[in-house]
Structures are given as C-alpha cells and as structure tokens.
Amino acid sequence: MAKRAPQSDPAQDAPQVSAPQHAAAGLPAVGHSLRMATEQMGARRTLATLRKVNQPDGFDCPGCAWPEPGKTHTAEFCENGAKAVAEEATERRIRAEFFAAHPVAELADRSGYWLGQQGRLTQPMLLDEGATHYTPIGWDDAFALIAEELRALDTPDGAAFYTSGRTSNEAAFAYQLFARRLGTNNLPDCSNMCHESSGSALTETLGIGKGSVSLKDLYQADLIIVAGQNPGTNHPRMLSALERAKRAGATVVSVNPLPEAGLERFKNPQNARGLVGHGTKLTDLFLQIRLGGDLALFRALNQLILDADGGVDEAFVAEHCHGFEEFAAEARQTRREEVLAATGLPWEQIEELGRTVLSSRKIIVCWAMGLTQHKHSVPTIREVVNFLLLRGNVGRPGAGVCPVRGHSNVQGDRTMGIFERPSAAFLDALGGEFGFEPPREHGHDAVDTIRAMRDGRVKVFFAMGGNFVAATPDTEVTEAAMRGCRLTVHVSTKLNRSHVVTGARALILPTLGRTDRDVTAKGAQFVSVEDSMGQVHSSRGGLRPPAPGLLSEVAIVCRLARATLGPRDSVPWEDFATDYDTLRDRIARVVPGFDNFNDLVRRPGGFTLPHGPRDSRTFPTATGLANFTVNPLTAPEVPPGRLLLQTLRSHDQYNTTVYGLDDRYRGITGGRRVVLVNPADADELGLTEGGYVDLVGEWKDGVERRAPHFRVVHYPVARGGAAAYYPETNVLVPLDSTADISNTPTSKAVLIRFEPDSGES
C-alpha cells in the first residue's frame, strides 16, 4: 500500500554531510528506486507500471530524453526514471477538499517538495479575483473564462503560451496551431532556458539545431568527450551507453568543474558485474575545468590539431566547410597563458587530451547545461563544432555533436513548431495546410515573456505543463511579473510553486499523464515523442486515470481553441481531440520528415528523422557548407572575495521536481540549502565547514539578490567556483544576465559573495 503524502513540511535547513561517492547505480540505486516507487504506488502498481517504461508497447519515461536501445531490457529505466514514473503514477490524490482546507497564502509558504508530494490533481480549480482559496469549476466554464480573457486583449500578443518538454508531439502541434490561429508567436518553452544556446550555435554552423549522432554512433566512437554534464543524475541511462562504448574500445574524457560519481565508475544494475562487482570505470581522463573555461579548452585543442602534421582532415575541410582560413588564423594566435588562466588546467593535461584526439579518428562531444548557460555559451559550442570539423567528425559513423536534452520531448516540441522565431518555411507550410496567414513577427522567449509580464504587455499566461515560476531566473522579479497578469493558467498533473504565484485570476487544469490510459469517443489513443537523437516513437499509458472526466493535453488545447476561436473556425478541433490520427495526418503535411507519420510511428521503435549533416554531409546553412567560426576568448571576471556559482540538480531531483531531500552521490542528505566550496577557497574566504551563510548575487544593475541560510560544504569544486541547487538559488540569477544570441539565463555563471547567516530560509 502506498504511503500518505506528508502533512508537515520537513525541515530543509539542517542537511547532513558525508564523503562523496565514486560510483553510481548498483544495488543501492535498485533499492532506492523500489522504495520510492512503492511509497507512491504500492507494490502491485509498481510492478505493473515499471515494466511498461520505455517499452515498445508501453509509455515513454517522463524523466529524460535519452533514446531507447534497439533491444530493450525488461527493466528499461533508471533510478530517476523510476522516481519520475512514481511521482506521476502515485495513488495520492488532491481533491476539492484539499484546496478548501488550504488557502493559497498557506500553500505559498510550503516548499516545492511538499507541494509535489500531495498527489495527482483531479478536477479543474479556479482562484477567482480576490479569493483566498481555489474552488472547483467545470471544464466548459473554465474554457469560457480563458476565451473571455483572450478575446478581451488589445492584441493577441498580450498572451503567452509556455510549453514544458513533456508535452507530446500531437499536443504541441495543436498548441502552436491554436496560438498562431489566435495571432501570436509568443510560444516560450523550456528550451529557452536550457539548450537554446545549442540550437543557436548548431543552426549557424551545421544548419540544423539538433545533435547528429545515434546510439550506434556512440558504440562505434574512438573518443567520447563529455563536457559540462552529469549523466549519473540527469541522464542515468546514458551510463549504459558509455559502458558499452568503453567495452568496444572507446576512450571517455570528462570535462567538468566537479567530479561526478556517475562518470567515475558505473555499476550497471542490469548485470552481475554491476550488482556485486566493481562495475566499469568510465572516465579515462578527467579535466576539472574552471567554470566558463570550456571555450578556451577547445580552442587549445584546435590549436594543437592545426599545428600537428596531418592533424586536419584537409579533404573534408576543402569540400564541405566555409571560413577555415579566418578561423585558423585566429586560433593560431591563441596564447597559452590565456588558456591556462581560463581553464585552470595544467598544460600537460591539455596536451595529453590533444594526443588522444590526434590518435582518434571518430570523436563525439556530448554536453548539457554546463556549456549552455554562460554568457559566451553560443561561441563555446561553435568552438566545439570547429573542433569536430577540423578532423571531419561530422557525417562520419561514430562521430558528431551530441547535445543531451533533458525533458523527454523538448526536442519534439521544437520540431512541432513550439518556437517564438519560426522559420518562414514552417509558417508557409502551416498556413497553406490550414488556409490562414500565420503571424510573422517574432514572439517572446521565456526571458522576454517575464519582461513582457513585468511591463504589462502580457496579461494572460498559459502554461502547458512545467513549473515556470520555479524554473526561471530572478525569482522575485518573475513572481512579481506573474502576479501582474490578469489570468494565469496551468495544465498540470501535480501541484507546484507556479500554482500559488498567480495572476488576478488563476486556473489549474488537471490532465492525463504519460502513464494514464487515453480513451476518447473514437477509442484508445496514443501519442508520440522525439528523443534526444531524433528518433520518434509512440507512447501509450495503461493505468486508469486518477479521476473520471480527466482530459488529455490534446483535448484541452482543442476544446480551448474551439471556445476561443468560435464555431466558424475551419480547423477540425473536435476531430483532433478524439482521433489523434487525424492530427498526425496534418502534421505529416506540414513538418518535414513526418511523411507517412501514422504508419511509421506504429512500427516498433518508431522512425528516425532525416538529418542532412549526418546522413549526407549536406549543410542547410546560409553558405550551404559547414561553417567554421571565429570566437574570441573570454573569461568571467571574479573579483577578490567572490566566487562564481553554478546552479545544479541534486540526485533526488528532476529539473524543478524534487523527489526527496538527498543527494546521495555527493554525500548530502536531509536538506538542500547547501553551497559546495573548494576547501582552499573556503579557507581564503573564512568559510567554516558546516557554518551557515547568505549567498548574495552581484551584477551590474546594483540590485541585491539574496539566498539566505546555506550550509557551507567543503567539496572538491574547481578553484574559483561554487555550486548550489536550483530552484533555491534561481533568485540569484539576474533576469537580464543572459547568453549572447540565445538569451538563455546564465545560471552557470553567477557572481556571489558570502555574508553572515541571516537566519531565514
């Protein structure tokens, strides 16, 4: 039997600290997964549900976007995947009585962890203007209320439609169609805050903003560089792929400011070696780089390649690349002193990696937010592309770019048109298919949406999933902006912080999750998702929905569209809501690569989307070639007495969803308000191990941003840096401190000072 939700909010300001671990997974991961799953679902439901995760006839795990192998294991999920499934398939329920007992002001004082533990939402709820409690509302009345607010706007651009990555392809396509039929491109999404820098750099250099490798490529690689990424917590199933690559002869290099247990050694719970043996050592060379030093590292590697006899694949460069001479001239002028200052690495270690690079024919570079959330993130990723182009490592089996996405369909959402800056070709196809002229003016991304709400230009905020308030930067500014809206609407499975930071009126619309059966008047339905490597496959839940009358995301969008646009709108919203095949037929005629969508998605394993650079070394860039770029070296300035903070996840966390209060691999248990500091830096700054401090952000606007009451933990962080969990430290990230070009918040480069503990939390 599943345990009840916690009634009191556990203390989060007294964490316990032990030595960090040096291996990931194994029997502890199995035990932790089963314990958390049975607490939420009970034993019988746990077994019935977990055996369907990531299976051809089951549902796609909401935990991450890592692809499934061609032949799946019986247990094709990781520890954090089991937690994600348990959170959604929980037997705990939130009904009207819960909201009657808890005023919004009280809920706003609860932690995100406590809110998430209360269970699944079961009926639409309205917080009316001036009310203190959410109260039930019928579906038709809810849609009418939203439609009324949308129609009352002076311009359609007074609304913003946010999307979380868990939204299916079908729901995402219908959602963007509705927004554009309404007349706006205000379609911010979670990519804006995570991998927008990757998309910007890859589109400019290769012509497509996605990764170019498959799992098969990983297994064939000679060298895999994992930079700015912690797969042991954020994408644990990637460890199995790295283990297989290692056993096939690959060298694995990790580049990160913190040592991470998952990249040190992996105890694969799928085999005896992982359960009772020592597991597999994954990292052959660890480069503990300073925060923001990755551009300088790849520049140094490029200089070594240029200087080596036969280092450059001259035939590939001559046939497929543009801008080589300008790039090479800049790279050859790089001074070693600049590289050492920016990276904090010994030159001998860089040379060691350089020798490995020159002896490797097939190279893959994987990265995540450690590269994408700096001011110079786009130039950094462009320099990674330079590195791969030099030796012909794009469009070669076993080689390429591998940005590892987080949400399980964040890449698919973008493919379906969730983008504030859509291409003319996409809008032409969409307008031609549905007989209208879509808006052409660029809309707001996530950061610009906050600015627009703050300035009174966006009055209605609609979120399809996610936890916008907790995911975004500059928490106080974001919350004030949200409270300035006329109406805020959240389509959600569970309660979170965004539901208690509301506009004048607020709606919570509960929806089906990945694990739930989706049955309409036309029968059982399924949806599709795109993984991090461009593979599209189906997902179908098998559990009874947590409440009768619960609607899918597709149905919510379609019913809202009809209520808003009226009966004369020519889009067959009713057909889309009840028969997803009709929606997929229209997607096939609009989105490239989805021809015969309904047939292909029904094949076991789905299908792979075309990718010109990977498939045929064709590059749909402005030059028609792969573009080398010139990227001036920059390094963040850190004045004396300050450190550069990176925000990160704990192991009991997926993005803003907190499953528990432990970070097992880093040795932190029972709390989250910790700041990890190198012991040498701590000594210089007078930071006592176990003492409490306030973190105070510093930025050019002079505004004080404070995160109070953090325990100091001496930890092997690269010198000059510190680390702490988000969303607790999002308050320190200035709204206007964003990456050049991509406008992504600089959450891995927050300048902080330490002040005496204020005693608040």
Coordinates of N, CA, C and O in Angstrom, one line a residue, residues 132-259:
T132 N -9.4 33.7 -1.6 CA -8.3 33.2 -0.8 C -8.1 31.7 -1.1 O -7.0 31.2 -0.7
H133 N -9.1 31.0 -1.7 CA -9.0 29.6 -1.9 C -9.3 29.3 -3.4 O -10.2 29.9 -4.0
Y134 N -8.7 28.2 -3.9 CA -9.2 27.6 -5.1 C -10.5 26.9 -4.9 O -10.7 26.3 -3.8
T135 N -11.4 27.0 -5.9 CA -12.7 26.3 -5.8 C -12.9 25.5 -7.1 O -12.4 26.0 -8.2
P136 N -13.7 24.5 -7.1 CA -13.9 23.7 -8.3 C -14.6 24.6 -9.4 O -15.4 25.4 -9.1
I137 N -14.4 24.2 -10.7 CA -15.0 24.8 -11.8 C -15.2 23.7 -12.9 O -14.3 22.9 -13.0
G138 N -16.3 23.8 -13.7 CA -16.5 22.8 -14.7 C -15.6 23.1 -15.9 O -15.1 24.2 -16.1
W139 N -15.4 22.1 -16.7 CA -14.5 22.3 -17.9 C -15.0 23.4 -18.8 O -14.2 24.2 -19.3
D140 N -16.3 23.3 -19.2 CA -16.8 24.3 -20.1 C -16.7 25.7 -19.6 O -16.3 26.6 -20.3
D141 N -16.9 25.9 -18.3 CA -16.8 27.2 -17.7 C -15.4 27.7 -17.7 O -15.1 28.9 -17.8
A142 N -14.5 26.7 -17.4 CA -13.0 27.1 -17.4 C -12.6 27.6 -18.8 O -11.9 28.6 -19.0
F143 N -13.0 26.8 -19.9 CA -12.6 27.2 -21.2 C -13.3 28.6 -21.6 O -12.6 29.4 -22.2
A144 N -14.5 28.8 -21.2 CA -15.2 30.0 -21.4 C -14.5 31.2 -20.8 O -14.4 32.3 -21.3
L145 N -14.0 31.0 -19.5 CA -13.3 32.0 -18.8 C -12.0 32.4 -19.5 O -11.7 33.6 -19.7
I146 N -11.3 31.4 -20.0 CA -10.0 31.7 -20.7 C -10.3 32.4 -22.0 O -9.6 33.4 -22.3
A147 N -11.3 31.9 -22.7 CA -11.6 32.5 -24.0 C -12.0 34.0 -23.8 O -11.7 34.8 -24.6
E148 N -12.8 34.3 -22.8 CA -13.2 35.6 -22.5 C -12.0 36.5 -22.3 O -11.9 37.7 -22.8
E149 N -11.0 36.1 -21.5 CA -9.8 36.9 -21.3 C -9.0 37.1 -22.6 O -8.5 38.1 -22.8
L150 N -8.9 36.0 -23.4 CA -8.1 36.1 -24.6 C -8.8 37.1 -25.6 O -8.1 37.9 -26.2
R151 N -10.1 37.0 -25.7 CA -10.8 37.9 -26.7 C -10.8 39.3 -26.2 O -10.9 40.2 -27.0
A152 N -10.6 39.6 -24.9 CA -10.6 40.9 -24.4 C -9.3 41.6 -24.5 O -9.2 42.8 -24.3
L153 N -8.2 40.9 -24.9 CA -6.9 41.5 -25.1 C -6.9 42.5 -26.2 O -7.6 42.3 -27.3
D154 N -6.1 43.6 -26.1 CA -6.0 44.6 -27.2 C -5.3 43.9 -28.4 O -5.6 44.4 -29.5
T155 N -4.4 43.0 -28.2 CA -3.7 42.3 -29.2 C -3.5 40.9 -28.8 O -3.3 40.6 -27.6
P156 N -3.4 39.9 -29.8 CA -3.1 38.6 -29.4 C -1.7 38.4 -28.7 O -1.5 37.5 -27.9
D157 N -0.8 39.4 -29.0 CA 0.5 39.3 -28.3 C 0.4 39.7 -26.8 O 1.4 39.6 -26.1
G158 N -0.8 40.0 -26.3 CA -1.0 40.1 -24.9 C -1.1 38.8 -24.2 O -1.3 38.8 -22.9
A159 N -1.0 37.7 -24.9 CA -1.0 36.3 -24.3 C 0.3 35.7 -24.6 O 1.0 35.9 -25.6
A160 N 0.8 34.8 -23.7 CA 2.0 34.0 -23.9 C 1.6 32.5 -23.6 O 0.9 32.2 -22.6
F161 N 2.1 31.6 -24.4 CA 1.7 30.2 -24.3 C 3.0 29.4 -24.1 O 3.8 29.1 -25.1
Y162 N 3.3 29.1 -22.9 CA 4.5 28.4 -22.5 C 4.3 26.8 -22.6 O 3.2 26.3 -22.4
T163 N 5.4 26.1 -23.0 CA 5.4 24.7 -23.1 C 6.5 24.0 -22.3 O 7.7 24.4 -22.5
S164 N 6.2 23.0 -21.6 CA 7.2 22.1 -21.0 C 7.5 21.0 -21.9 O 6.7 20.7 -22.8
G165 N 8.7 20.4 -21.8 CA 9.2 19.4 -22.7 C 8.4 18.1 -22.6 O 8.6 17.2 -23.5
R166 N 7.6 17.9 -21.6 CA 6.8 16.6 -21.5 C 5.6 16.6 -22.4 O 5.0 15.5 -22.6
T167 N 5.3 17.7 -23.1 CA 4.1 17.7 -24.0 C 4.4 16.8 -25.2 O 5.5 16.9 -25.8
S168 N 3.4 16.1 -25.6 CA 3.6 15.2 -26.8 C 3.7 16.0 -28.0 O 3.3 17.1 -28.1
N169 N 4.1 15.3 -29.1 CA 4.1 15.9 -30.4 C 2.8 16.4 -30.9 O 2.6 17.5 -31.4
E170 N 1.8 15.6 -30.6 CA 0.4 15.9 -31.1 C -0.1 17.1 -30.3 O -0.7 18.0 -30.9
A171 N 0.1 17.1 -29.0 CA -0.4 18.3 -28.2 C 0.4 19.5 -28.6 O -0.2 20.6 -28.7
A172 N 1.7 19.4 -28.8 CA 2.5 20.6 -29.1 C 2.1 21.2 -30.5 O 2.0 22.4 -30.6
F173 N 1.8 20.3 -31.5 CA 1.4 20.8 -32.8 C 0.1 21.5 -32.7 O -0.1 22.7 -33.2
A174 N -0.9 20.9 -32.0 CA -2.2 21.6 -31.8 C -2.1 22.9 -31.0 O -2.7 23.9 -31.3
Y175 N -1.2 22.9 -30.0 CA -1.0 24.1 -29.2 C -0.4 25.3 -30.0 O -1.0 26.4 -29.9
Q176 N 0.6 25.0 -30.8 CA 1.2 26.1 -31.6 C 0.2 26.6 -32.7 O 0.2 27.8 -33.0
L177 N -0.6 25.6 -33.2 CA -1.6 26.0 -34.2 C -2.6 26.9 -33.6 O -3.0 27.9 -34.2
F178 N -3.1 26.6 -32.4 CA -4.0 27.5 -31.7 C -3.5 28.9 -31.5 O -4.1 29.9 -31.8
A179 N -2.2 28.9 -31.0 CA -1.6 30.2 -30.7 C -1.5 31.1 -32.0 O -1.8 32.3 -32.0
R180 N -1.1 30.4 -33.1 CA -0.9 31.2 -34.3 C -2.3 31.5 -35.0 O -2.4 32.5 -35.7
R181 N -3.3 30.6 -34.8 CA -4.6 31.0 -35.3 C -5.1 32.2 -34.5 O -5.8 33.0 -35.0
L182 N -4.8 32.3 -33.2 CA -5.1 33.4 -32.4 C -4.4 34.7 -32.9 O -5.0 35.8 -32.8
G183 N -3.2 34.5 -33.4 CA -2.4 35.6 -33.9 C -1.1 36.0 -33.3 O -0.7 37.1 -33.4
T184 N -0.5 35.0 -32.6 CA 0.7 35.3 -31.9 C 1.8 34.2 -32.0 O 1.4 33.1 -32.2
N185 N 3.1 34.6 -32.0 CA 4.2 33.7 -31.9 C 4.8 33.7 -30.5 O 5.9 33.2 -30.4
N186 N 4.1 34.1 -29.5 CA 4.5 34.1 -28.2 C 4.4 32.6 -27.7 O 3.5 32.2 -27.0
L187 N 5.5 31.8 -28.0 CA 5.5 30.4 -27.6 C 6.8 30.1 -26.9 O 7.7 29.3 -27.5
P188 N 7.0 30.7 -25.8 CA 8.2 30.3 -25.0 C 8.2 28.9 -24.6 O 7.1 28.3 -24.4
D189 N 9.4 28.3 -24.4 CA 9.4 26.9 -23.9 C 10.7 26.7 -23.0 O 11.5 27.6 -22.9
C190 N 10.7 25.5 -22.5 CA 11.9 25.2 -21.6 C 13.2 25.2 -22.3 O 14.2 25.4 -21.7
S191 N 13.2 25.0 -23.6 CA 14.5 25.0 -24.4 C 15.1 26.4 -24.2 O 16.3 26.5 -24.3
N192 N 14.3 27.4 -24.1 CA 14.9 28.8 -24.0 C 15.8 28.9 -22.8 O 16.7 29.7 -22.8
M193 N 15.6 28.1 -21.8 CA 16.4 28.2 -20.6 C 17.4 27.1 -20.5 O 18.2 27.1 -19.5
C194 N 17.5 26.2 -21.4 CA 18.4 25.1 -21.3 C 19.3 24.9 -22.5 O 20.5 25.3 -22.5
H195 N 18.8 24.4 -23.7 CA 19.6 24.1 -24.8 C 19.4 25.1 -26.0 O 19.8 24.8 -27.1
E196 N 18.9 26.3 -25.7 CA 18.7 27.3 -26.8 C 20.1 27.7 -27.4 O 20.3 27.9 -28.6
S197 N 21.1 27.7 -26.5 CA 22.5 28.0 -27.0 C 23.0 26.9 -27.9 O 23.6 27.3 -28.9
S198 N 22.6 25.7 -27.7 CA 23.0 24.6 -28.6 C 22.3 24.8 -29.9 O 23.0 24.7 -31.0
G199 N 21.0 25.1 -29.9 CA 20.3 25.2 -31.2 C 20.8 26.4 -32.0 O 21.0 26.3 -33.2
S200 N 21.1 27.5 -31.3 CA 21.6 28.7 -32.0 C 23.0 28.4 -32.7 O 23.2 28.7 -33.8
A201 N 23.9 27.8 -31.9 CA 25.2 27.5 -32.5 C 25.2 26.5 -33.6 O 25.8 26.6 -34.6
L202 N 24.4 25.4 -33.4 CA 24.4 24.3 -34.4 C 23.6 24.8 -35.7 O 24.0 24.4 -36.8
T203 N 22.6 25.6 -35.5 CA 21.9 26.1 -36.7 C 22.8 26.9 -37.6 O 22.9 26.8 -38.8
E204 N 23.6 27.8 -36.9 CA 24.5 28.6 -37.6 C 25.7 27.8 -38.3 O 26.1 28.1 -39.4
T205 N 26.2 26.8 -37.6 CA 27.4 26.2 -38.1 C 27.1 24.9 -39.0 O 27.8 24.7 -39.9
L206 N 26.0 24.2 -38.6 CA 25.7 23.0 -39.3 C 24.4 23.0 -40.1 O 24.2 22.2 -41.0
G207 N 23.6 24.0 -39.8 CA 22.3 24.1 -40.5 C 21.1 23.5 -39.8 O 20.0 23.6 -40.3
I208 N 21.3 22.7 -38.8 CA 20.2 22.1 -38.0 C 20.6 22.1 -36.6 O 21.7 21.8 -36.2
G209 N 19.6 22.5 -35.7 CA 19.9 22.8 -34.3 C 19.7 21.5 -33.4 O 19.4 21.7 -32.3
K210 N 20.0 20.4 -34.0 CA 19.9 19.1 -33.2 C 21.2 18.4 -33.3 O 22.1 18.7 -34.1
G211 N 21.3 17.4 -32.4 CA 22.5 16.5 -32.4 C 22.6 15.7 -33.7 O 21.6 15.5 -34.4
S212 N 23.8 15.2 -34.0 CA 23.9 14.4 -35.3 C 24.3 13.0 -35.0 O 24.6 12.3 -36.0
V213 N 24.2 12.5 -33.8 CA 24.6 11.1 -33.5 C 23.5 10.3 -33.1 O 22.5 10.8 -32.6
S214 N 23.7 9.0 -33.2 CA 22.7 7.9 -32.7 C 23.4 7.1 -31.6 O 24.7 7.2 -31.4
L215 N 22.7 6.2 -31.0 CA 23.3 5.3 -30.0 C 24.4 4.5 -30.7 O 25.4 4.2 -30.2
K216 N 24.1 4.0 -31.9 CA 25.0 3.2 -32.7 C 26.3 4.0 -32.9 O 27.4 3.4 -32.8
D217 N 26.3 5.3 -33.1 CA 27.5 6.1 -33.2 C 28.3 6.0 -31.9 O 29.5 5.9 -31.9
L218 N 27.6 6.2 -30.8 CA 28.3 6.1 -29.5 C 29.1 4.8 -29.4 O 30.2 4.8 -28.9
Y219 N 28.5 3.7 -29.8 CA 29.1 2.4 -29.6 C 30.3 2.2 -30.6 O 31.2 1.4 -30.3
Q220 N 30.4 3.1 -31.6 CA 31.5 3.0 -32.6 C 32.6 4.0 -32.4 O 33.6 3.9 -33.1
A221 N 32.4 4.9 -31.5 CA 33.3 6.0 -31.3 C 34.7 5.6 -30.8 O 34.8 4.6 -30.0
D222 N 35.7 6.3 -31.2 CA 37.1 6.1 -30.6 C 37.2 6.9 -29.4 O 37.9 6.5 -28.4
L223 N 36.7 8.1 -29.4 CA 36.8 9.1 -28.3 C 35.5 9.8 -28.0 O 34.8 10.3 -29.0
I224 N 35.0 9.8 -26.8 CA 33.8 10.5 -26.4 C 34.2 11.5 -25.3 O 34.7 11.1 -24.2
I225 N 34.0 12.8 -25.6 CA 34.2 13.8 -24.6 C 32.9 14.3 -24.0 O 32.0 14.7 -24.8
V226 N 32.7 14.1 -22.7 CA 31.5 14.5 -22.0 C 31.8 15.8 -21.3 O 32.6 15.8 -20.3
A227 N 31.3 16.9 -21.7 CA 31.6 18.2 -21.2 C 30.4 18.9 -20.6 O 29.4 19.0 -21.2
G228 N 30.6 19.4 -19.3 CA 29.5 20.2 -18.7 C 28.2 19.4 -18.5 O 27.2 19.9 -18.7
Q229 N 28.4 18.1 -18.1 CA 27.2 17.2 -18.0 C 27.4 16.2 -16.9 O 28.6 15.8 -16.6
N230 N 26.4 15.9 -16.2 CA 26.4 14.9 -15.1 C 25.4 13.8 -15.4 O 24.3 13.8 -14.8
P231 N 25.7 12.9 -16.3 CA 24.7 11.9 -16.7 C 24.3 11.0 -15.5 O 23.2 10.4 -15.6
G232 N 25.1 10.8 -14.5 CA 24.7 9.9 -13.4 C 23.5 10.3 -12.7 O 22.7 9.5 -12.2
T233 N 23.2 11.6 -12.7 CA 21.9 12.1 -12.1 C 20.9 12.5 -13.1 O 19.7 12.3 -13.0
N234 N 21.4 13.2 -14.2 CA 20.5 13.8 -15.1 C 20.0 13.0 -16.3 O 19.0 13.2 -16.8
H235 N 20.9 12.0 -16.7 CA 20.6 11.1 -17.8 C 21.2 9.7 -17.5 O 22.1 9.3 -18.2
P236 N 20.7 9.1 -16.4 CA 21.5 7.9 -16.0 C 21.6 6.7 -17.0 O 22.5 6.0 -17.0
R237 N 20.6 6.6 -17.9 CA 20.7 5.6 -18.9 C 21.8 5.8 -19.9 O 22.2 4.9 -20.6
M238 N 22.3 7.0 -19.9 CA 23.5 7.3 -20.8 C 24.7 6.5 -20.3 O 25.6 6.1 -21.1
L239 N 24.7 6.2 -19.0 CA 25.9 5.4 -18.4 C 26.0 4.1 -19.1 O 27.1 3.5 -19.3
S240 N 24.8 3.4 -19.4 CA 24.9 2.1 -20.0 C 25.5 2.2 -21.4 O 26.3 1.3 -21.8
A241 N 25.2 3.3 -22.1 CA 25.7 3.5 -23.5 C 27.2 3.8 -23.4 O 28.0 3.2 -24.2
L242 N 27.7 4.5 -22.4 CA 29.1 4.8 -22.2 C 29.8 3.5 -21.8 O 31.0 3.2 -22.3
E243 N 29.2 2.7 -21.0 CA 29.8 1.4 -20.6 C 30.0 0.5 -21.9 O 31.1 -0.1 -22.1
R244 N 29.0 0.5 -22.7 CA 29.1 -0.4 -23.9 C 30.2 0.2 -24.9 O 30.9 -0.6 -25.5
A245 N 30.2 1.5 -25.0 CA 31.3 2.2 -25.8 C 32.7 1.8 -25.3 O 33.6 1.5 -26.0
K246 N 32.8 1.9 -23.9 CA 34.1 1.5 -23.3 C 34.5 0.1 -23.7 O 35.7 -0.1 -24.0
R247 N 33.6 -0.8 -23.6 CA 33.9 -2.2 -23.8 C 34.2 -2.5 -25.3 O 34.8 -3.5 -25.6
A248 N 33.7 -1.5 -26.2 CA 34.1 -1.6 -27.6 C 35.4 -0.9 -27.9 O 35.8 -0.9 -29.1
G249 N 36.0 -0.3 -26.9 CA 37.3 0.3 -27.1 C 37.4 1.8 -27.1 O 38.5 2.4 -27.3
A250 N 36.3 2.5 -26.8 CA 36.3 3.9 -26.7 C 37.0 4.5 -25.5 O 37.0 3.9 -24.5
T251 N 37.7 5.6 -25.7 CA 38.2 6.4 -24.6 C 37.2 7.4 -24.2 O 36.6 8.1 -25.0
V252 N 36.9 7.6 -22.9 CA 36.0 8.6 -22.4 C 36.7 9.6 -21.6 O 37.5 9.3 -20.7
V253 N 36.5 10.9 -21.9 CA 37.1 12.0 -21.3 C 35.9 12.9 -20.7 O 35.0 13.2 -21.4
S254 N 36.0 13.2 -19.4 CA 35.0 14.1 -18.8 C 35.6 15.4 -18.5 O 36.8 15.5 -18.0
V255 N 34.9 16.5 -18.8 CA 35.3 17.8 -18.5 C 34.2 18.5 -17.7 O 33.1 18.7 -18.1
N256 N 34.6 18.9 -16.4 CA 33.5 19.4 -15.5 C 34.2 20.0 -14.3 O 35.3 19.6 -13.9
P257 N 33.6 21.0 -13.8 CA 34.1 21.7 -12.6 C 34.0 20.8 -11.3 O 34.7 21.1 -10.3
L258 N 33.1 19.8 -11.3 CA 33.0 18.9 -10.2 C 33.3 17.5 -10.6 O 32.8 17.1 -11.7
P259 N 33.9 16.6 -9.8 CA 33.9 15.2 -10.1 C 32.5 14.7 -9.9 O 31.9 15.0 -8.9

